[in-house]
Amino acid sequence: MLIVPEREIAALMTREAAFAAVEKVFAAMASEQAYNFPVVREAIGHEDALYGFKGGFDRAGLTLGLKAGGYWPHNLEKRGEINHQSTVFLFDPDTGKARAMVGGNLLTALRTAAASSVSIRHLARDDAKVLGMIGAGHQATFQLRAALEQREFEKVVGWNLHPEMLPNLEKVAQEAGVPFEAVDLPGMSEADVIITITSAFSPSLMAEHVSPGTHIACMGTDTKGKQEVEAALLSRATVFTDEVAQSVSIGEAQHAVAEGVLKAEDIAQLGAVINGSHPGRQSAEEITLFDGTGVGLQDLAVAAAVVDLAVEKGVAIEVDF
Ligand code: NAD
């Protein structure tokens, strides 16, 4: 069995490799060559932790396995460790034998940023110039860095409930040579692409804040009860997702579906656009919205890619298991 420790991931994995792996597995999901297993998520009653498993099988890429991990809210203050902790386990689909164990923390951020980037590549207008960011925490910096590579953006506008965190975004925009401006929520109407990446349980972005032709990637809502955008926005938009079952139960669409303003049948898989079986954006005025809920197959895809890179560079640890 091979081990790729968390400390090796940063030097191995690139945004390009994460993008390619996620785009490919979204396409495999839409053509029913890959499927996700039901998600397990438990409050374990210890350290206030939420722990769970996300797994799946990709018959096209021959990737089988799971990501185990979750959220330990006291890690940072008590132990100086990050609160999100995860590990990916890959199995040989021919034999069921354990193939690899891979650090999943950085990979989670890279695969989540890759998902919104894939949605921007396939759904945003080609002439998008202003990128809007709602959220300025850990994931937001990865989201911004990856999104800036998708179009010739000339400006980033950012809003965060806690404005003292906005310099996190400004730093990334500056590094990419793009000007940054802090705005209020109505200021988002200037944006051609908006990414929401917060842990909010009530909407910040309202339908009136969004201009025709905008592409929105809702990336923060991955649990029942969380919400980042007004449900009315989903009834105005053409809605895409990684996986419909997750979108309507734990994703941003859960609220619009519960309110009866959106039906599960109206939500398309982003993979269908990648495959060419869905036309995607059909006009410059259309609002497109990607509900990125985060699926296990994304984790397996990036982990499999990083194992190949680790073997190639001679840094995978081989153990007799
Ligand atoms: P973080 O704690 O570093 O940042 C949280 C962000 O949310 C900050 O910008 C904070 O100001 C903002 N926020 C907090 N409460 C808010 C509220 N009530 N209203 C508006 N904004 C609020 O967290 P993170 O690691 O950046 O993760 C952000 C979200 O992304 C979380 O909900 C996490 O579960 C989710 N996530 C989703 C995926 C996916 O695949 N879709 C993957 C990883 C993380």
mmCIF file of C-alpha atoms and ligand atoms in Angstrom:
data_model
loop_
_atom_site.group_PDB
_atom_site.id
_atom_site.type_symbol
_atom_site.label_atom_id
_atom_site.label_comp_id
_atom_site.label_asym_id
_atom_site.label_seq_id
_atom_site.Cartn_x
_atom_site.Cartn_y
_atom_site.Cartn_z
ATOM 1 C CA MET A 1 0.000 0.000 0.000
ATOM 2 C CA LEU A 2 1.157 3.538 -0.716
ATOM 3 C CA ILE A 3 1.013 6.472 1.696
ATOM 4 C CA VAL A 4 1.099 10.103 0.565
ATOM 5 C CA PRO A 5 1.315 12.242 3.716
ATOM 6 C CA GLU A 6 -0.393 15.601 4.032
ATOM 7 C CA ARG A 7 3.016 17.366 4.128
ATOM 8 C CA GLU A 8 3.792 16.195 0.557
ATOM 9 C CA ILE A 9 0.556 17.339 -1.099
ATOM 10 C CA ALA A 10 1.414 21.032 -1.598
ATOM 11 C CA ALA A 11 4.545 20.234 -3.597
ATOM 12 C CA LEU A 12 2.797 17.570 -5.691
ATOM 13 C CA MET A 13 -0.678 18.798 -6.571
ATOM 14 C CA THR A 14 -1.342 21.689 -8.927
ATOM 15 C CA ARG A 15 -4.562 23.635 -9.581
ATOM 16 C CA GLU A 16 -4.403 22.417 -13.194
ATOM 17 C CA ALA A 17 -4.236 18.759 -12.134
ATOM 18 C CA ALA A 18 -7.120 19.256 -9.671
ATOM 19 C CA PHE A 19 -9.187 20.982 -12.375
ATOM 20 C CA ALA A 20 -8.573 18.162 -14.871
ATOM 21 C CA ALA A 21 -9.411 15.443 -12.320
ATOM 22 C CA VAL A 22 -12.652 17.127 -11.185
ATOM 23 C CA GLU A 23 -13.819 17.984 -14.702
ATOM 24 C CA LYS A 24 -13.275 14.379 -15.783
ATOM 25 C CA VAL A 25 -15.120 12.852 -12.845
ATOM 26 C CA PHE A 26 -18.088 15.263 -13.199
ATOM 27 C CA ALA A 27 -18.355 14.081 -16.807
ATOM 28 C CA ALA A 28 -18.172 10.425 -15.707
ATOM 29 C CA MET A 29 -20.954 11.065 -13.147
ATOM 30 C CA ALA A 30 -23.212 12.573 -15.815
ATOM 31 C CA SER A 31 -22.652 9.635 -18.155
ATOM 32 C CA GLU A 32 -23.407 7.275 -15.246
ATOM 33 C CA GLN A 33 -19.957 5.717 -15.290
ATOM 34 C CA ALA A 34 -19.291 6.977 -11.778
ATOM 35 C CA TYR A 35 -21.518 7.213 -8.730
ATOM 36 C CA ASN A 36 -21.326 8.450 -5.172
ATOM 37 C CA PHE A 37 -22.315 6.367 -2.170
ATOM 38 C CA PRO A 38 -24.738 7.800 0.399
ATOM 39 C CA VAL A 39 -22.963 10.252 2.702
ATOM 40 C CA VAL A 40 -22.523 9.368 6.369
ATOM 41 C CA ARG A 41 -22.207 12.356 8.717
ATOM 42 C CA GLU A 42 -22.399 11.964 12.480
ATOM 43 C CA ALA A 43 -22.134 14.220 15.504
ATOM 44 C CA ILE A 44 -20.010 11.786 17.527
ATOM 45 C CA GLY A 45 -20.634 13.397 20.918
ATOM 46 C CA HIS A 46 -16.908 13.944 21.549
ATOM 47 C CA GLU A 47 -15.045 17.252 21.130
ATOM 48 C CA ASP A 48 -18.229 18.560 19.406
ATOM 49 C CA ALA A 49 -16.885 16.840 16.287
ATOM 50 C CA LEU A 50 -18.789 16.100 13.088
ATOM 51 C CA TYR A 51 -17.330 13.001 11.449
ATOM 52 C CA GLY A 52 -18.321 11.152 8.305
ATOM 53 C CA PHE A 53 -17.550 9.331 5.082
ATOM 54 C CA LYS A 54 -17.966 10.304 1.455
ATOM 55 C CA GLY A 55 -17.235 7.539 -1.037
ATOM 56 C CA GLY A 56 -17.891 6.323 -4.528
ATOM 57 C CA PHE A 57 -16.765 4.327 -7.517
ATOM 58 C CA ASP A 58 -15.619 5.683 -10.859
ATOM 59 C CA ARG A 59 -15.767 2.857 -13.396
ATOM 60 C CA ALA A 60 -14.208 5.061 -16.076
ATOM 61 C CA GLY A 61 -11.208 6.105 -13.965
ATOM 62 C CA LEU A 62 -11.171 2.831 -11.954
ATOM 63 C CA THR A 63 -11.147 4.764 -8.681
ATOM 64 C CA LEU A 64 -12.789 3.244 -5.627
ATOM 65 C CA GLY A 65 -12.639 4.524 -2.082
ATOM 66 C CA LEU A 66 -13.719 7.056 0.477
ATOM 67 C CA LYS A 67 -12.790 10.211 2.311
ATOM 68 C CA ALA A 68 -13.119 9.949 6.070
ATOM 69 C CA GLY A 69 -13.025 13.019 8.245
ATOM 70 C CA GLY A 70 -14.913 16.058 9.372
ATOM 71 C CA TYR A 71 -14.824 19.097 11.578
ATOM 72 C CA TRP A 72 -13.276 19.380 15.044
ATOM 73 C CA PRO A 73 -14.178 22.927 16.170
ATOM 74 C CA HIS A 74 -11.664 23.102 19.064
ATOM 75 C CA ASN A 75 -8.561 21.832 17.240
ATOM 76 C CA LEU A 76 -7.038 25.227 16.543
ATOM 77 C CA GLU A 77 -7.483 26.791 19.971
ATOM 78 C CA LYS A 78 -6.628 23.604 21.930
ATOM 79 C CA ARG A 79 -3.918 21.979 19.800
ATOM 80 C CA GLY A 80 -2.869 24.354 17.045
ATOM 81 C CA GLU A 81 -4.236 21.895 14.468
ATOM 82 C CA ILE A 82 -6.680 22.919 11.716
ATOM 83 C CA ASN A 83 -10.356 22.232 12.433
ATOM 84 C CA HIS A 84 -11.163 20.385 9.189
ATOM 85 C CA GLN A 85 -9.386 17.012 9.117
ATOM 86 C CA SER A 86 -9.677 14.350 6.444
ATOM 87 C CA THR A 87 -7.908 11.358 4.917
ATOM 88 C CA VAL A 88 -8.632 9.644 1.599
ATOM 89 C CA PHE A 89 -8.430 5.842 1.269
ATOM 90 C CA LEU A 90 -8.228 4.278 -2.205
ATOM 91 C CA PHE A 91 -8.886 0.611 -2.952
ATOM 92 C CA ASP A 92 -8.027 -1.566 -5.951
ATOM 93 C CA PRO A 93 -11.408 -2.085 -7.688
ATOM 94 C CA ASP A 94 -10.213 -5.425 -9.118
ATOM 95 C CA THR A 95 -9.335 -7.004 -5.768
ATOM 96 C CA GLY A 96 -10.684 -4.789 -2.974
ATOM 97 C CA LYS A 97 -7.172 -4.469 -1.534
ATOM 98 C CA ALA A 98 -6.152 -1.165 0.047
ATOM 99 C CA ARG A 99 -4.147 0.802 -2.532
ATOM 100 C CA ALA A 100 -3.341 4.143 -0.925
ATOM 101 C CA MET A 101 -3.854 6.427 2.057
ATOM 102 C CA VAL A 102 -3.622 10.125 1.208
ATOM 103 C CA GLY A 103 -3.734 13.306 3.326
ATOM 104 C CA GLY A 104 -7.026 14.986 2.445
ATOM 105 C CA ASN A 105 -6.894 18.470 3.982
ATOM 106 C CA LEU A 106 -5.256 20.519 1.229
ATOM 107 C CA LEU A 107 -6.829 18.259 -1.400
ATOM 108 C CA THR A 108 -10.299 19.209 -0.106
ATOM 109 C CA ALA A 109 -9.612 22.907 -0.671
ATOM 110 C CA LEU A 110 -8.108 22.243 -4.117
ATOM 111 C CA ARG A 111 -10.950 20.003 -5.293
ATOM 112 C CA THR A 112 -13.589 22.456 -4.003
ATOM 113 C CA ALA A 113 -11.916 25.351 -5.805
ATOM 114 C CA ALA A 114 -11.609 23.174 -8.907
ATOM 115 C CA ALA A 115 -15.371 22.516 -8.858
ATOM 116 C CA SER A 116 -16.320 26.192 -8.977
ATOM 117 C CA SER A 117 -13.607 26.766 -11.591
ATOM 118 C CA VAL A 118 -15.028 24.004 -13.782
ATOM 119 C CA SER A 119 -18.449 25.673 -13.472
ATOM 120 C CA ILE A 120 -16.967 29.060 -14.447
ATOM 121 C CA ARG A 121 -15.113 27.549 -17.407
ATOM 122 C CA HIS A 122 -18.310 25.955 -18.749
ATOM 123 C CA LEU A 123 -21.046 28.405 -17.699
ATOM 124 C CA ALA A 124 -19.724 31.962 -17.263
ATOM 125 C CA ARG A 125 -19.860 34.423 -20.148
ATOM 126 C CA ASP A 126 -16.608 34.508 -22.115
ATOM 127 C CA ASP A 127 -16.418 38.291 -21.623
ATOM 128 C CA ALA A 128 -16.738 38.153 -17.786
ATOM 129 C CA LYS A 129 -14.577 40.946 -16.305
ATOM 130 C CA VAL A 130 -15.603 41.378 -12.647
ATOM 131 C CA LEU A 131 -15.363 38.545 -10.112
ATOM 132 C CA GLY A 132 -17.432 38.841 -6.913
ATOM 133 C CA MET A 133 -16.481 37.000 -3.719
ATOM 134 C CA ILE A 134 -18.812 36.451 -0.765
ATOM 135 C CA GLY A 135 -16.818 34.872 2.057
ATOM 136 C CA ALA A 136 -13.218 35.426 3.043
ATOM 137 C CA GLY A 137 -12.285 32.375 5.130
ATOM 138 C CA HIS A 138 -9.988 29.419 4.520
ATOM 139 C CA GLN A 139 -11.706 28.090 1.373
ATOM 140 C CA ALA A 140 -12.302 31.547 -0.136
ATOM 141 C CA THR A 141 -8.630 32.152 -0.896
ATOM 142 C CA PHE A 142 -8.385 28.864 -2.828
ATOM 143 C CA GLN A 143 -11.629 29.655 -4.653
ATOM 144 C CA LEU A 144 -10.422 33.094 -5.692
ATOM 145 C CA ARG A 145 -6.978 31.943 -6.818
ATOM 146 C CA ALA A 146 -8.464 29.220 -9.056
ATOM 147 C CA ALA A 147 -11.335 31.357 -10.427
ATOM 148 C CA LEU A 148 -8.979 34.131 -11.536
ATOM 149 C CA GLU A 149 -7.415 31.670 -13.997
ATOM 150 C CA GLN A 150 -10.721 31.030 -15.791
ATOM 151 C CA ARG A 151 -11.387 34.394 -17.450
ATOM 152 C CA GLU A 152 -9.549 37.679 -18.108
ATOM 153 C CA PHE A 153 -10.865 39.246 -14.883
ATOM 154 C CA GLU A 154 -10.053 42.935 -14.470
ATOM 155 C CA LYS A 155 -11.360 43.429 -10.935
ATOM 156 C CA VAL A 156 -12.405 41.510 -7.804
ATOM 157 C CA VAL A 157 -15.206 42.827 -5.585
ATOM 158 C CA GLY A 158 -15.574 41.245 -2.146
ATOM 159 C CA TRP A 159 -18.056 41.202 0.714
ATOM 160 C CA ASN A 160 -17.789 39.353 4.008
ATOM 161 C CA LEU A 161 -19.937 39.397 7.127
ATOM 162 C CA HIS A 162 -16.694 39.873 9.074
ATOM 163 C CA PRO A 163 -14.969 42.669 7.094
ATOM 164 C CA GLU A 164 -11.709 42.254 9.020
ATOM 165 C CA MET A 165 -11.188 39.048 6.982
ATOM 166 C CA LEU A 166 -11.339 40.816 3.582
ATOM 167 C CA PRO A 167 -7.544 41.336 3.418
ATOM 168 C CA ASN A 168 -7.347 37.532 2.863
ATOM 169 C CA LEU A 169 -9.018 38.123 -0.515
ATOM 170 C CA GLU A 170 -7.151 41.334 -1.276
ATOM 171 C CA LYS A 171 -3.814 39.553 -0.850
ATOM 172 C CA VAL A 172 -4.710 36.831 -3.374
ATOM 173 C CA ALA A 173 -6.086 39.346 -5.888
ATOM 174 C CA GLN A 174 -2.937 41.482 -5.538
ATOM 175 C CA GLU A 175 -0.702 38.447 -6.077
ATOM 176 C CA ALA A 176 -2.609 37.775 -9.313
ATOM 177 C CA GLY A 177 -2.237 41.445 -10.338
ATOM 178 C CA VAL A 178 -5.973 42.172 -10.201
ATOM 179 C CA PRO A 179 -7.383 45.166 -8.271
ATOM 180 C CA PHE A 180 -9.605 44.413 -5.268
ATOM 181 C CA GLU A 181 -12.492 46.474 -3.935
ATOM 182 C CA ALA A 182 -14.572 45.857 -0.789
ATOM 183 C CA VAL A 183 -18.269 46.414 -1.571
ATOM 184 C CA ASP A 184 -21.640 46.136 0.138
ATOM 185 C CA LEU A 185 -24.021 43.420 -1.092
ATOM 186 C CA PRO A 186 -25.791 45.625 -3.688
ATOM 187 C CA GLY A 187 -22.278 46.237 -5.095
ATOM 188 C CA MET A 188 -22.312 42.589 -6.268
ATOM 189 C CA SER A 189 -24.515 43.722 -9.187
ATOM 190 C CA GLU A 190 -21.256 44.789 -10.859
ATOM 191 C CA ALA A 191 -19.987 41.193 -10.895
ATOM 192 C CA ASP A 192 -20.163 38.868 -13.921
ATOM 193 C CA VAL A 193 -19.221 35.863 -11.787
ATOM 194 C CA ILE A 194 -19.974 35.497 -8.055
ATOM 195 C CA ILE A 195 -18.623 32.801 -5.739
ATOM 196 C CA THR A 196 -20.301 32.312 -2.340
ATOM 197 C CA ILE A 197 -18.172 30.397 0.160
ATOM 198 C CA THR A 198 -19.425 31.006 3.696
ATOM 199 C CA SER A 199 -20.715 28.870 6.560
ATOM 200 C CA ALA A 200 -23.952 30.898 6.754
ATOM 201 C CA PHE A 201 -27.346 29.537 7.791
ATOM 202 C CA SER A 202 -29.291 32.437 6.269
ATOM 203 C CA PRO A 203 -28.980 34.113 2.868
ATOM 204 C CA SER A 204 -26.669 37.075 2.209
ATOM 205 C CA LEU A 205 -26.943 37.345 -1.587
ATOM 206 C CA MET A 206 -30.453 38.339 -2.663
ATOM 207 C CA ALA A 207 -31.942 38.083 -6.166
ATOM 208 C CA GLU A 208 -31.932 41.900 -6.430
ATOM 209 C CA HIS A 209 -28.121 41.945 -5.959
ATOM 210 C CA VAL A 210 -27.484 39.919 -9.120
ATOM 211 C CA SER A 211 -27.407 41.312 -12.675
ATOM 212 C CA PRO A 212 -28.621 39.455 -15.775
ATOM 213 C CA GLY A 213 -25.909 37.308 -17.357
ATOM 214 C CA THR A 214 -24.128 36.526 -14.097
ATOM 215 C CA HIS A 215 -22.754 33.098 -13.235
ATOM 216 C CA ILE A 216 -22.956 32.223 -9.528
ATOM 217 C CA ALA A 217 -21.083 29.361 -7.878
ATOM 218 C CA CYS A 218 -22.615 28.558 -4.468
ATOM 219 C CA MET A 219 -19.924 26.565 -2.699
ATOM 220 C CA GLY A 220 -20.474 26.985 1.056
ATOM 221 C CA THR A 221 -23.731 25.098 1.580
ATOM 222 C CA ASP A 222 -22.907 21.442 2.147
ATOM 223 C CA THR A 223 -25.190 20.600 5.086
ATOM 224 C CA LYS A 224 -28.900 20.653 5.846
ATOM 225 C CA GLY A 225 -29.900 24.093 7.106
ATOM 226 C CA LYS A 226 -27.020 26.112 5.623
ATOM 227 C CA GLN A 227 -27.970 28.820 3.096
ATOM 228 C CA GLU A 228 -26.037 31.546 1.259
ATOM 229 C CA VAL A 229 -28.408 32.933 -1.389
ATOM 230 C CA GLU A 230 -32.077 33.801 -1.546
ATOM 231 C CA ALA A 231 -34.227 30.917 -2.825
ATOM 232 C CA ALA A 232 -35.841 33.285 -5.367
ATOM 233 C CA LEU A 233 -32.460 33.536 -7.090
ATOM 234 C CA LEU A 234 -32.591 29.818 -7.921
ATOM 235 C CA SER A 235 -36.028 30.214 -9.503
ATOM 236 C CA ARG A 236 -34.621 33.016 -11.704
ATOM 237 C CA ALA A 237 -31.480 31.084 -12.649
ATOM 238 C CA THR A 238 -30.690 27.984 -14.678
ATOM 239 C CA VAL A 239 -29.447 25.686 -11.927
ATOM 240 C CA PHE A 240 -26.601 23.186 -12.274
ATOM 241 C CA THR A 241 -24.988 20.988 -9.657
ATOM 242 C CA ASP A 242 -22.410 18.288 -9.076
ATOM 243 C CA GLU A 243 -25.066 15.807 -7.903
ATOM 244 C CA VAL A 244 -28.818 16.422 -7.868
ATOM 245 C CA ALA A 245 -29.529 14.176 -4.840
ATOM 246 C CA GLN A 246 -27.090 16.193 -2.715
ATOM 247 C CA SER A 247 -28.171 19.529 -4.173
ATOM 248 C CA VAL A 248 -31.796 19.100 -3.063
ATOM 249 C CA SER A 249 -30.961 17.636 0.355
ATOM 250 C CA ILE A 250 -27.776 19.324 1.634
ATOM 251 C CA GLY A 251 -26.965 21.886 -1.072
ATOM 252 C CA GLU A 252 -28.132 25.419 -1.773
ATOM 253 C CA ALA A 253 -31.159 24.108 -3.720
ATOM 254 C CA GLN A 254 -32.635 22.482 -0.585
ATOM 255 C CA HIS A 255 -34.391 25.781 0.299
ATOM 256 C CA ALA A 256 -35.778 26.580 -3.167
ATOM 257 C CA VAL A 257 -37.084 23.008 -3.456
ATOM 258 C CA ALA A 258 -38.662 23.156 0.030
ATOM 259 C CA GLU A 259 -40.300 26.489 -0.845
ATOM 260 C CA GLY A 260 -41.671 25.000 -4.075
ATOM 261 C CA VAL A 261 -39.917 27.499 -6.377
ATOM 262 C CA LEU A 262 -37.593 24.872 -7.914
ATOM 263 C CA LYS A 263 -38.042 21.191 -8.801
ATOM 264 C CA ALA A 264 -35.308 18.558 -8.675
ATOM 265 C CA GLU A 265 -36.058 17.790 -12.359
ATOM 266 C CA ASP A 266 -35.103 21.369 -13.267
ATOM 267 C CA ILE A 267 -31.548 20.954 -11.908
ATOM 268 C CA ALA A 268 -28.928 19.783 -14.431
ATOM 269 C CA GLN A 269 -25.619 18.086 -13.763
ATOM 270 C CA LEU A 270 -22.579 20.192 -14.647
ATOM 271 C CA GLY A 271 -21.107 17.000 -16.099
ATOM 272 C CA ALA A 272 -23.834 17.001 -18.762
ATOM 273 C CA VAL A 273 -22.554 20.387 -19.976
ATOM 274 C CA ILE A 274 -18.982 19.025 -20.007
ATOM 275 C CA ASN A 275 -20.195 15.974 -22.005
ATOM 276 C CA GLY A 276 -22.112 18.162 -24.414
ATOM 277 C CA SER A 277 -25.470 16.546 -23.569
ATOM 278 C CA HIS A 278 -26.733 19.819 -22.009
ATOM 279 C CA PRO A 279 -26.269 23.111 -23.887
ATOM 280 C CA GLY A 280 -25.258 25.035 -20.739
ATOM 281 C CA ARG A 281 -25.615 28.838 -20.948
ATOM 282 C CA GLN A 282 -27.891 29.803 -23.830
ATOM 283 C CA SER A 283 -27.857 33.598 -23.768
ATOM 284 C CA ALA A 284 -25.797 36.526 -22.503
ATOM 285 C CA GLU A 285 -28.684 37.548 -20.192
ATOM 286 C CA GLU A 286 -29.244 34.156 -18.578
ATOM 287 C CA ILE A 287 -28.267 33.761 -14.919
ATOM 288 C CA THR A 288 -26.529 30.425 -14.352
ATOM 289 C CA LEU A 289 -26.029 29.016 -10.858
ATOM 290 C CA PHE A 290 -23.819 26.097 -9.853
ATOM 291 C CA ASP A 291 -24.724 24.432 -6.563
ATOM 292 C CA GLY A 292 -21.416 22.833 -5.551
ATOM 293 C CA THR A 293 -22.209 20.447 -2.712
ATOM 294 C CA GLY A 294 -18.935 18.510 -2.728
ATOM 295 C CA VAL A 295 -19.001 14.819 -3.664
ATOM 296 C CA GLY A 296 -16.789 11.944 -2.606
ATOM 297 C CA LEU A 297 -15.786 11.220 -6.204
ATOM 298 C CA GLN A 298 -14.081 14.629 -6.365
ATOM 299 C CA ASP A 299 -11.908 13.609 -3.408
ATOM 300 C CA LEU A 300 -11.080 10.246 -4.937
ATOM 301 C CA ALA A 301 -10.232 11.850 -8.293
ATOM 302 C CA VAL A 302 -7.718 14.315 -6.847
ATOM 303 C CA ALA A 303 -6.295 11.695 -4.470
ATOM 304 C CA ALA A 304 -5.742 9.254 -7.352
ATOM 305 C CA ALA A 305 -4.017 12.018 -9.322
ATOM 306 C CA VAL A 306 -1.748 12.868 -6.397
ATOM 307 C CA VAL A 307 -0.807 9.203 -5.863
ATOM 308 C CA ASP A 308 0.327 9.003 -9.500
ATOM 309 C CA LEU A 309 2.369 12.197 -9.067
ATOM 310 C CA ALA A 310 3.881 10.913 -5.795
ATOM 311 C CA VAL A 311 4.937 7.639 -7.443
ATOM 312 C CA GLU A 312 6.391 9.557 -10.403
ATOM 313 C CA LYS A 313 8.425 11.818 -8.083
ATOM 314 C CA GLY A 314 9.459 8.989 -5.762
ATOM 315 C CA VAL A 315 7.831 10.436 -2.609
ATOM 316 C CA ALA A 316 5.073 7.847 -2.081
ATOM 317 C CA ILE A 317 5.837 5.722 0.994
ATOM 318 C CA GLU A 318 5.349 2.027 0.299
ATOM 319 C CA VAL A 319 4.283 -0.173 3.208
ATOM 320 C CA ASP A 320 3.747 -3.902 3.363
ATOM 321 C CA PHE A 321 0.082 -4.165 4.348
HETATM 322 P P1 NAD B 1 -14.094 29.461 7.480
HETATM 323 O O1 NAD B 1 -14.559 29.249 8.872
HETATM 324 O O2 NAD B 1 -12.636 29.613 7.221
HETATM 325 O O3 NAD B 1 -14.834 30.757 6.864
HETATM 326 C C1 NAD B 1 -16.208 30.935 7.037
HETATM 327 C C2 NAD B 1 -16.669 32.126 6.236
HETATM 328 O O4 NAD B 1 -18.084 32.287 6.412
HETATM 329 C C3 NAD B 1 -16.044 33.448 6.658
HETATM 330 O O5 NAD B 1 -15.907 34.275 5.524
HETATM 331 C C4 NAD B 1 -17.094 34.036 7.607
HETATM 332 O O6 NAD B 1 -17.009 35.434 7.719
HETATM 333 C C5 NAD B 1 -18.360 33.619 6.886
HETATM 334 N N1 NAD B 1 -19.542 33.560 7.735
HETATM 335 C C6 NAD B 1 -19.662 32.960 8.949
HETATM 336 N N2 NAD B 1 -20.912 33.087 9.415
HETATM 337 C C7 NAD B 1 -21.607 33.796 8.472
HETATM 338 C C8 NAD B 1 -22.950 34.235 8.367
HETATM 339 N N3 NAD B 1 -23.832 33.992 9.317
HETATM 340 N N4 NAD B 1 -23.307 34.919 7.244
HETATM 341 C C9 NAD B 1 -22.425 35.185 6.251
HETATM 342 N N5 NAD B 1 -21.141 34.772 6.308
HETATM 343 C C10 NAD B 1 -20.737 34.090 7.404
HETATM 344 O O7 NAD B 1 -14.708 28.244 6.651
HETATM 345 P P2 NAD B 1 -14.194 27.644 5.277
HETATM 346 O O8 NAD B 1 -13.276 26.507 5.561
HETATM 347 O O9 NAD B 1 -13.761 28.720 4.369
HETATM 348 O O10 NAD B 1 -15.548 26.968 4.723
HETATM 349 C C11 NAD B 1 -16.609 27.775 4.256
HETATM 350 C C12 NAD B 1 -17.801 26.907 3.947
HETATM 351 O O11 NAD B 1 -17.511 26.021 2.855
HETATM 352 C C13 NAD B 1 -18.241 25.996 5.084
HETATM 353 O O12 NAD B 1 -19.656 26.034 5.169
HETATM 354 C C14 NAD B 1 -17.773 24.623 4.653
HETATM 355 O O13 NAD B 1 -18.544 23.586 5.232
HETATM 356 C C15 NAD B 1 -17.978 24.730 3.170
HETATM 357 N N6 NAD B 1 -17.250 23.771 2.344
HETATM 358 C C16 NAD B 1 -17.879 23.304 1.226
HETATM 359 C C17 NAD B 1 -17.233 22.408 0.405
HETATM 360 C C18 NAD B 1 -17.922 21.908 -0.844
HETATM 361 O O14 NAD B 1 -17.418 20.981 -1.472
HETATM 362 N N7 NAD B 1 -19.006 22.491 -1.261
HETATM 363 C C19 NAD B 1 -15.942 21.977 0.711
HETATM 364 C C20 NAD B 1 -15.299 22.503 1.828
HETATM 365 C C21 NAD B 1 -15.966 23.416 2.636
#
